[in-house]
């Protein structure tokens, strides 16, 4: 087999965002587009790549199969020693993170655009995770971008496609290729963290749940663990087969895109528990009978009860949440007497704190929850930890939530997204807001008083680095908060995210409609950011 050096010209748009390079499929299908970017990653790894192990897999979306083969041929041509690839090219993001860690790999290439739609007109993505199993930091993605912008030639092995349908070892030129069962090591890790016996006993006693895999990568994981090892009835996992276009749906586990699950859980025959995961398996949605659990509440509840699971019996070193996530977990940390960190959006900031042993649990309002077991958020893990807590307490999920509110107060929470706003208009909105910050404290807005505001900057307590301009936060004297930031993962125009929350300590007021409770905060946010004037919209595209 020969190594071919292919002359190419760079693309200017290969700048990785919050979670790698994410673009429309037709963009990725341009000549050499995939190859250029992969070569940039391989170059950025430097000499360390020679003889090293790489993990490779994706969420099964359109292009996954083709790009896995290209990545294998390029890894072989660039001196990698071994690639561990999931059977059929599949690996969930948390499973890939685990494989990197337990195999001492140099890193991993994960093919996914997460919760974004797939198919020929959908989205595709390539992300790189480092040796600790977490997303690449700015220093690495910056280097990838620099190299991609100057790409003149890539290297590829002249070889036919490998059969990835069967577990086992093979060679590609001088490189070893190991096709792995994508689920096995992940399931073994879950069994160490969570009390499988207690959950299995609960299923035997008639406990019923629905897990919606949204035709994405968690299907095989959920089937093997929930229906296989834990004995949940067949059919517990819905939409279990990963499809290249996710059945035409958004594999985004929220009340809007998982509407069927929501309807089931609100209905009279609701099972005891409902859950869903996203395209690449790192997000989770938790629905109790008759009650959607916000990811922010879920993080707080998991933190309060984690010690009931074997993996966390020693308690938590600390917790962290992304800045826009509600402050519910802060209240738990205060009571537990442990540290609580507020980080910018995205998992890479948690990874440092996890590596340093400063935190055990962390999460984001966008349905991401995780722990020190990997360096990514982990959808199915969160679901299993919930099941463990339900089994250990004997309380139904909705009662656990209500108990939590009664004990800590309720943080009413909602996110309003304005999608596909023209980039210039979204930038102007944020610039306008930032320009007005100094004059805001003390001002009355929609009946609320601004107590403090800033453009969030994060000083990493581990490495001292400072990450600025991470979003505008405005806190109101009435125990409310509004946060504004632009999405870093969209593929069309800009998405303005407005995060709204209001704390209510009084248990007699824990059953009110969320949007009504938040109405003054919503009005204040609209006024202060001049949302209608800048976006030309009178309502958000999506409310979760
Ligand atoms: C979104 C979420 C963020 C999450 C990121 C990646 O980013 O808000 O919390 O970390 O997606 O998640 P943004 O910049 O669009 O708001 V995933 O499941 O795409 O890896
Ligand atoms: Co995801």
XYZ file of C-alpha atoms and ligand atoms in Angstrom:
565
model
C 0.000 0.000 0.000
C 1.256 3.390 -0.983
C 1.059 6.696 0.792
C -0.289 9.311 -1.580
C 0.501 13.012 -1.147
C -2.377 14.999 -2.533
C -1.965 18.655 -3.466
C -4.804 20.773 -2.142
C -5.845 24.356 -1.459
C -7.077 25.576 1.924
C -10.590 26.568 2.945
C -10.845 29.725 4.992
C -13.793 28.598 7.121
C -12.316 25.660 9.033
C -12.324 27.360 12.409
C -13.448 24.953 15.127
C -16.142 26.352 17.451
C -17.375 25.311 20.910
C -17.535 21.669 19.815
C -15.229 21.240 16.844
C -15.916 22.068 13.214
C -19.646 22.039 12.568
C -21.064 22.822 9.113
C -23.771 21.852 6.679
C -23.186 18.508 4.950
C -22.778 20.123 1.469
C -19.911 22.196 2.908
C -18.181 19.037 4.113
C -18.727 17.449 0.695
C -16.589 20.016 -1.128
C -13.447 18.504 -2.641
C -10.799 17.759 0.011
C -12.749 19.623 2.696
C -12.732 16.692 5.121
C -9.173 15.696 4.205
C -7.812 19.218 4.753
C -9.306 19.464 8.195
C -8.238 15.988 9.255
C -4.707 16.685 8.037
C -4.687 19.893 10.087
C -5.603 17.901 13.199
C -2.936 15.287 12.481
C -0.330 18.001 11.902
C -1.339 19.819 15.063
C -0.636 16.642 17.032
C 2.980 16.990 15.954
C 5.541 14.238 16.364
C 3.576 12.786 19.302
C 1.301 11.126 16.777
C 3.979 8.687 15.584
C 3.107 5.242 16.885
C 0.350 6.663 19.083
C -3.182 5.373 19.619
C -6.203 7.296 18.380
C -9.898 6.675 19.114
C -12.343 7.138 16.235
C -16.104 7.020 15.889
C -19.227 9.060 15.411
C -22.947 9.327 15.999
C -23.928 7.530 12.788
C -25.179 10.578 10.945
C -24.957 11.046 7.168
C -21.253 11.036 6.056
C -20.177 9.162 9.223
C -19.335 5.959 7.322
C -17.362 7.694 4.580
C -15.423 10.002 6.878
C -14.457 7.169 9.236
C -12.798 5.403 6.288
C -10.999 8.562 5.174
C -9.789 9.199 8.729
C -8.428 5.649 8.970
C -6.499 5.971 5.695
C -5.113 9.360 6.707
C -4.161 8.203 10.207
C -2.257 5.312 8.610
C -0.480 7.683 6.222
C 0.431 10.045 9.056
C 2.230 7.560 11.257
C -0.350 6.662 13.884
C 0.346 3.313 15.523
C -3.158 2.164 16.251
C -6.734 3.312 15.823
C -9.557 2.057 18.021
C -12.773 2.422 16.085
C -16.321 1.602 17.152
C -18.119 -1.139 15.227
C -19.849 0.366 12.156
C -17.936 3.555 12.930
C -20.204 4.278 15.902
C -19.173 5.747 19.250
C -21.103 8.036 21.531
C -19.162 11.076 22.707
C -18.933 9.891 26.359
C -17.952 6.373 25.260
C -15.198 7.848 23.076
C -13.993 9.925 26.025
C -13.816 6.777 28.147
C -11.951 4.810 25.462
C -9.356 7.558 25.123
C -8.759 7.472 28.868
C -8.640 3.723 29.468
C -6.427 3.040 26.450
C -3.923 5.814 27.021
C -4.764 7.231 23.601
C -3.281 10.465 22.329
C -6.812 11.654 21.626
C -9.905 10.951 19.631
C -11.704 12.083 16.511
C -15.465 12.205 17.048
C -17.755 12.691 14.075
C -20.890 14.482 15.173
C -22.867 17.673 15.020
C -24.470 16.661 18.317
C -28.143 17.628 18.505
C -28.235 19.286 15.078
C -30.273 17.537 12.355
C -28.520 15.130 9.978
C -28.988 13.885 6.434
C -27.727 15.204 3.074
C -28.938 18.743 3.861
C -28.349 18.492 7.602
C -25.237 19.128 9.653
C -21.997 17.256 10.101
C -19.115 17.834 12.444
C -15.598 16.770 13.360
C -14.299 17.314 16.863
C -11.036 16.403 18.506
C -10.634 15.263 22.101
C -7.331 15.271 23.956
C -5.537 12.572 25.955
C -7.586 13.366 29.075
C -10.715 12.527 27.076
C -12.094 16.059 26.914
C -12.661 18.585 24.115
C -9.550 20.229 22.732
C -8.690 23.576 24.334
C -8.365 26.825 22.415
C -4.591 26.395 22.153
C -5.075 23.203 20.127
C -8.078 24.233 18.029
C -6.291 27.493 17.221
C -3.342 25.521 15.919
C -5.685 23.319 13.861
C -7.259 26.428 12.346
C -3.876 27.953 11.497
C -2.769 24.761 9.772
C -6.085 24.268 7.982
C -5.932 27.834 6.639
C -2.577 27.112 5.018
C -3.150 23.538 3.872
C -1.275 22.673 0.675
C -1.025 18.904 0.791
C -2.458 15.988 2.695
C -1.338 12.411 3.083
C -3.547 9.382 2.587
C -2.940 5.676 2.255
C -4.082 4.142 -1.024
C -6.255 1.415 0.403
C -9.775 0.080 0.050
C -12.454 0.595 2.727
C -12.161 -1.647 5.757
C -15.038 -3.817 6.919
C -16.017 -2.221 10.231
C -19.031 -4.438 10.780
C -17.209 -7.027 12.883
C -15.287 -6.656 16.124
C -11.621 -7.591 15.834
C -8.169 -6.505 14.751
C -6.788 -5.789 11.304
C -4.046 -3.682 9.698
C -4.014 -0.723 7.399
C -0.470 -0.446 6.057
C 1.746 -0.310 9.134
C -1.107 0.797 11.393
C -3.161 -1.485 13.601
C -6.944 -1.069 13.494
C -9.071 -2.468 16.310
C -12.815 -2.575 15.788
C -14.483 -2.427 19.210
C -17.932 -3.139 20.532
C -18.898 0.516 21.157
C -20.945 -0.380 24.245
C -18.866 -2.929 26.226
C -16.363 -0.707 28.073
C -18.958 1.988 28.608
C -21.426 -0.452 30.175
C -18.699 -1.845 32.444
C -17.900 1.684 33.640
C -21.589 2.399 34.359
C -21.805 -0.791 36.375
C -19.027 0.459 38.651
C -20.614 3.880 39.182
C -24.255 2.997 39.567
C -26.077 0.319 41.578
C -27.270 -1.989 38.788
C -28.717 -4.522 41.247
C -30.975 -1.953 42.901
C -32.200 -0.669 39.514
C -32.760 -4.195 38.176
C -34.769 -5.062 41.298
C -36.894 -1.963 40.724
C -37.650 -3.037 37.139
C -38.549 -6.514 38.445
C -41.032 -4.919 40.819
C -42.784 -3.344 37.829
C -41.089 0.059 37.475
C -41.620 1.336 33.925
C -39.744 3.911 31.915
C -39.444 5.198 28.352
C -36.077 6.138 26.911
C -36.213 7.975 23.578
C -32.912 7.490 21.741
C -34.153 9.842 18.987
C -32.803 7.504 16.252
C -29.315 8.522 17.304
C -26.244 6.909 18.788
C -27.503 6.110 22.313
C -29.946 3.504 20.978
C -27.486 0.590 21.138
C -26.146 1.767 24.520
C -29.572 2.171 26.101
C -30.846 -1.130 24.725
C -27.814 -3.062 25.962
C -27.856 -1.472 29.424
C -31.530 -0.795 30.199
C -33.165 -3.726 28.429
C -30.151 -6.052 28.465
C -28.398 -5.743 31.801
C -31.090 -4.088 33.888
C -34.001 -6.149 32.633
C -36.331 -3.335 31.574
C -39.079 -4.673 29.285
C -38.364 -4.842 25.546
C -39.583 -1.630 23.947
C -38.456 0.536 26.876
C -36.009 2.156 24.446
C -37.831 3.890 21.591
C -36.246 4.994 18.304
C -33.303 2.759 19.184
C -31.749 2.397 15.758
C -29.217 5.082 14.767
C -30.312 6.528 11.403
C -28.212 8.760 9.115
C -30.944 11.428 9.173
C -32.314 10.643 12.679
C -35.629 9.850 11.014
C -35.856 13.463 9.846
C -35.957 14.787 13.420
C -33.784 17.116 15.474
C -32.000 14.704 17.847
C -32.239 17.393 20.516
C -33.648 16.193 23.829
C -35.857 19.076 24.915
C -39.617 19.444 25.346
C -39.993 20.820 21.815
C -38.066 18.183 19.866
C -38.942 15.251 22.122
C -42.629 16.133 21.935
C -43.805 12.528 21.766
C -42.045 11.649 25.009
C -43.424 14.804 26.623
C -46.971 13.882 25.571
C -46.556 10.356 26.928
C -45.261 11.649 30.259
C -48.113 14.174 30.613
C -50.771 11.599 29.763
C -52.807 9.344 32.065
C -50.803 6.174 31.294
C -47.418 7.811 31.892
C -44.653 5.424 32.885
C -42.692 6.109 36.093
C -39.844 7.839 34.320
C -38.986 9.312 30.936
C -35.637 10.208 29.394
C -34.029 11.040 26.069
C -30.575 11.675 24.671
C -29.135 13.620 21.747
C -27.339 12.759 18.494
C -23.979 11.905 20.026
C -25.242 10.743 23.416
C -23.775 13.439 25.626
C -27.023 15.229 26.472
C -29.932 14.026 28.560
C -33.513 14.992 29.137
C -35.323 13.897 32.267
C -39.117 13.840 32.464
C -40.986 12.798 35.567
C -44.639 11.783 35.363
C -46.434 15.036 34.606
C -43.327 17.143 35.111
C -40.410 18.132 32.893
C -37.226 18.424 34.941
C -35.094 21.352 33.806
C -31.448 20.387 33.283
C -30.499 22.979 35.896
C -32.767 21.337 38.479
C -31.560 17.918 37.421
C -27.955 18.896 38.126
C -28.928 20.205 41.572
C -30.934 17.087 42.431
C -28.160 14.762 41.257
C -25.676 16.718 43.364
C -27.913 16.452 46.424
C -28.357 12.668 46.058
C -25.225 11.427 44.280
C -23.833 9.844 47.452
C -26.553 7.183 47.127
C -24.720 5.716 44.111
C -21.655 3.516 44.693
C -19.410 5.663 42.470
C -20.086 8.749 44.606
C -20.492 7.197 48.063
C -17.552 9.231 49.363
C -19.365 12.467 48.536
C -18.499 15.205 46.063
C -15.248 17.166 45.921
C -17.145 20.107 44.480
C -19.522 20.995 41.663
C -19.552 23.304 38.663
C -22.129 24.739 36.310
C -21.890 26.802 33.168
C -22.652 30.464 33.737
C -26.123 30.454 32.094
C -27.210 27.386 34.108
C -29.549 28.253 36.981
C -28.171 28.723 40.452
C -30.067 25.733 41.886
C -26.882 23.693 42.247
C -25.178 26.560 44.094
C -27.749 26.154 46.873
C -26.962 22.443 47.162
C -23.217 23.094 47.240
C -23.676 25.666 49.996
C -25.603 23.198 52.120
C -23.089 20.419 51.479
C -20.250 22.780 52.269
C -18.453 22.097 48.979
C -17.068 24.384 46.293
C -19.185 25.556 43.370
C -17.617 26.919 40.176
C -19.240 29.020 37.462
C -17.607 28.405 34.075
C -18.165 29.579 30.510
C -20.413 27.478 28.288
C -18.810 24.300 26.937
C -17.272 21.232 28.501
C -13.608 22.082 28.162
C -13.706 24.369 31.192
C -15.052 21.584 33.380
C -12.298 19.233 32.207
C -9.584 21.300 33.948
C -11.502 21.309 37.240
C -12.166 17.571 36.954
C -8.507 16.850 36.189
C -7.481 18.871 39.226
C -9.915 16.955 41.450
C -11.744 20.164 42.393
C -15.143 18.941 41.270
C -16.957 15.621 40.909
C -20.193 16.703 39.200
C -20.922 19.390 36.640
C -23.564 20.426 34.177
C -25.133 22.878 31.791
C -28.631 24.198 31.239
C -28.501 22.767 27.710
C -29.137 19.228 28.981
C -25.547 18.298 29.690
C -24.624 16.618 32.956
C -21.465 14.741 33.766
C -18.962 13.676 36.360
C -15.354 12.789 36.904
C -15.819 9.408 35.149
C -15.107 10.938 31.709
C -14.291 14.396 30.344
C -17.523 14.908 28.429
C -21.098 15.235 29.440
C -22.842 11.883 29.496
C -26.531 11.436 28.693
C -27.136 7.828 29.639
C -25.010 8.142 32.781
C -27.314 10.907 34.039
C -30.346 8.725 33.355
C -28.782 5.800 35.239
C -27.870 8.017 38.188
C -31.486 9.211 38.339
C -32.660 5.587 38.312
C -30.192 4.777 41.090
C -31.556 7.650 43.187
C -35.168 6.644 42.555
C -34.336 3.052 43.542
C -32.428 4.136 46.654
C -35.051 6.589 47.925
C -38.162 4.781 46.757
C -39.487 8.194 45.642
C -41.023 8.807 42.221
C -39.098 11.317 40.117
C -41.724 14.072 40.353
C -41.767 13.717 44.136
C -37.981 13.945 44.270
C -38.228 17.228 42.370
C -40.939 18.604 44.650
C -39.042 17.502 47.757
C -36.027 19.315 46.370
C -37.946 22.534 45.743
C -39.519 22.358 49.207
C -36.099 21.991 50.744
C -34.072 24.436 48.626
C -36.655 26.644 46.920
C -37.416 26.583 43.185
C -35.361 28.253 40.493
C -37.915 28.899 37.747
C -35.989 28.699 34.502
C -36.389 29.051 30.755
C -34.263 29.655 27.677
C -35.492 31.694 24.725
C -33.600 31.188 21.468
C -33.748 33.499 18.472
C -32.410 31.366 15.643
C -30.990 32.331 12.262
C -30.699 36.000 13.069
C -28.445 37.878 10.656
C -24.969 37.817 12.147
C -24.506 41.610 11.939
C -27.800 42.234 13.726
C -26.995 39.755 16.501
C -23.538 41.273 16.925
C -25.065 44.740 17.075
C -27.467 43.611 19.807
C -24.648 42.222 21.928
C -22.449 45.270 21.316
C -25.295 47.593 22.267
C -25.941 45.659 25.437
C -22.278 45.622 26.407
C -22.082 49.348 25.775
C -24.984 50.023 28.153
C -23.773 47.832 31.038
C -22.099 50.578 33.033
C -25.334 52.563 33.219
C -27.577 49.675 34.254
C -27.074 49.113 37.990
C -29.970 50.585 39.947
C -32.157 50.973 36.855
C -35.780 49.788 36.954
C -36.804 47.471 34.110
C -40.296 45.978 33.872
C -40.724 46.361 37.609
C -37.367 44.794 38.469
C -34.260 46.556 39.734
C -30.862 45.798 38.235
C -28.560 44.820 41.089
C -25.426 43.978 39.093
C -24.334 43.182 35.574
C -21.209 42.253 33.677
C -19.750 40.613 30.594
C -18.729 37.280 32.096
C -14.987 36.611 32.235
C -13.657 33.368 33.666
C -10.359 33.034 35.446
C -9.487 29.345 35.441
C -8.454 28.458 39.008
C -6.302 25.606 37.708
C -4.173 27.165 34.969
C -4.849 30.842 35.601
C -6.012 31.521 32.035
C -8.697 34.155 31.565
C -11.525 33.721 29.058
C -13.434 36.947 28.508
C -16.683 38.020 26.784
C -18.572 34.856 27.647
C -21.974 36.474 27.846
C -23.778 39.316 29.553
C -25.379 38.552 32.896
C -27.800 40.846 34.624
C -28.958 40.057 38.129
C -31.988 41.735 39.583
C -32.597 42.613 43.202
C -35.749 40.443 43.076
C -33.664 37.231 42.978
C -33.918 37.007 39.224
C -31.368 36.877 36.440
C -31.159 37.293 32.667
C -28.187 36.132 30.602
C -27.450 36.878 26.964
C -24.994 35.148 24.664
C -24.613 34.079 21.055
C -24.425 30.398 20.201
C -21.100 28.956 19.107
C -22.538 25.795 17.542
C -25.044 27.017 14.951
C -24.507 26.545 11.226
C -26.850 29.202 9.832
C -26.650 32.879 10.835
C -26.467 33.646 14.540
C -28.528 32.303 17.411
C -29.227 34.631 20.313
C -29.792 32.746 23.552
C -31.608 34.514 26.365
C -31.535 32.626 29.668
C -34.120 33.618 32.248
C -34.499 32.604 35.854
C -36.230 33.613 39.044
C -35.909 32.130 42.505
C -38.997 31.297 44.558
C -38.427 30.077 48.112
C -42.136 29.813 49.020
C -43.374 26.209 48.561
C -46.952 27.382 48.073
C -45.746 29.098 44.886
C -43.925 26.153 43.299
C -46.713 25.141 40.929
C -47.105 28.243 38.818
C -46.725 28.385 35.012
C -43.033 28.979 34.261
C -43.432 31.645 31.585
C -45.850 33.592 33.799
C -43.485 33.613 36.757
C -40.712 34.731 34.439
C -42.817 37.351 32.623
C -41.183 40.385 34.306
C -37.702 38.956 33.647
C -38.647 38.284 30.018
C -39.939 41.838 29.646
C -36.860 43.303 31.314
C -34.583 41.276 29.040
C -36.458 42.347 25.923
C -36.246 45.977 26.980
C -32.619 46.105 28.016
C -31.315 44.276 24.932
C -33.796 45.863 22.503
C -34.438 42.390 21.164
C -37.324 43.299 18.868
C -35.513 46.254 17.319
C -32.303 44.327 16.647
C -33.710 40.981 15.558
C -36.911 42.183 13.936
C -38.686 39.387 15.820
C -41.498 39.746 18.299
C -41.070 36.230 19.726
C -38.294 33.676 20.144
C -37.989 30.783 17.670
C -37.881 28.260 20.441
C -38.720 28.301 24.130
C -37.426 25.529 26.345
C -24.553 24.591 22.958
C -24.968 24.625 24.408
C -23.762 24.388 25.292
C -23.082 23.087 24.900
C -22.761 23.076 23.420
C -22.221 21.741 22.951
O -23.620 25.606 22.706
O -25.587 25.846 24.729
O -24.174 24.386 26.633
O -21.907 22.911 25.629
O -23.943 23.343 22.673
O -23.120 20.708 23.230
P -24.005 27.030 22.077
O -22.721 27.755 21.905
O -24.742 26.743 20.787
O -24.936 27.688 23.051
V -23.242 19.363 22.188
O -24.340 18.290 22.855
O -23.402 20.127 20.780
O -21.648 18.693 22.152
Co -24.244 16.389 22.011
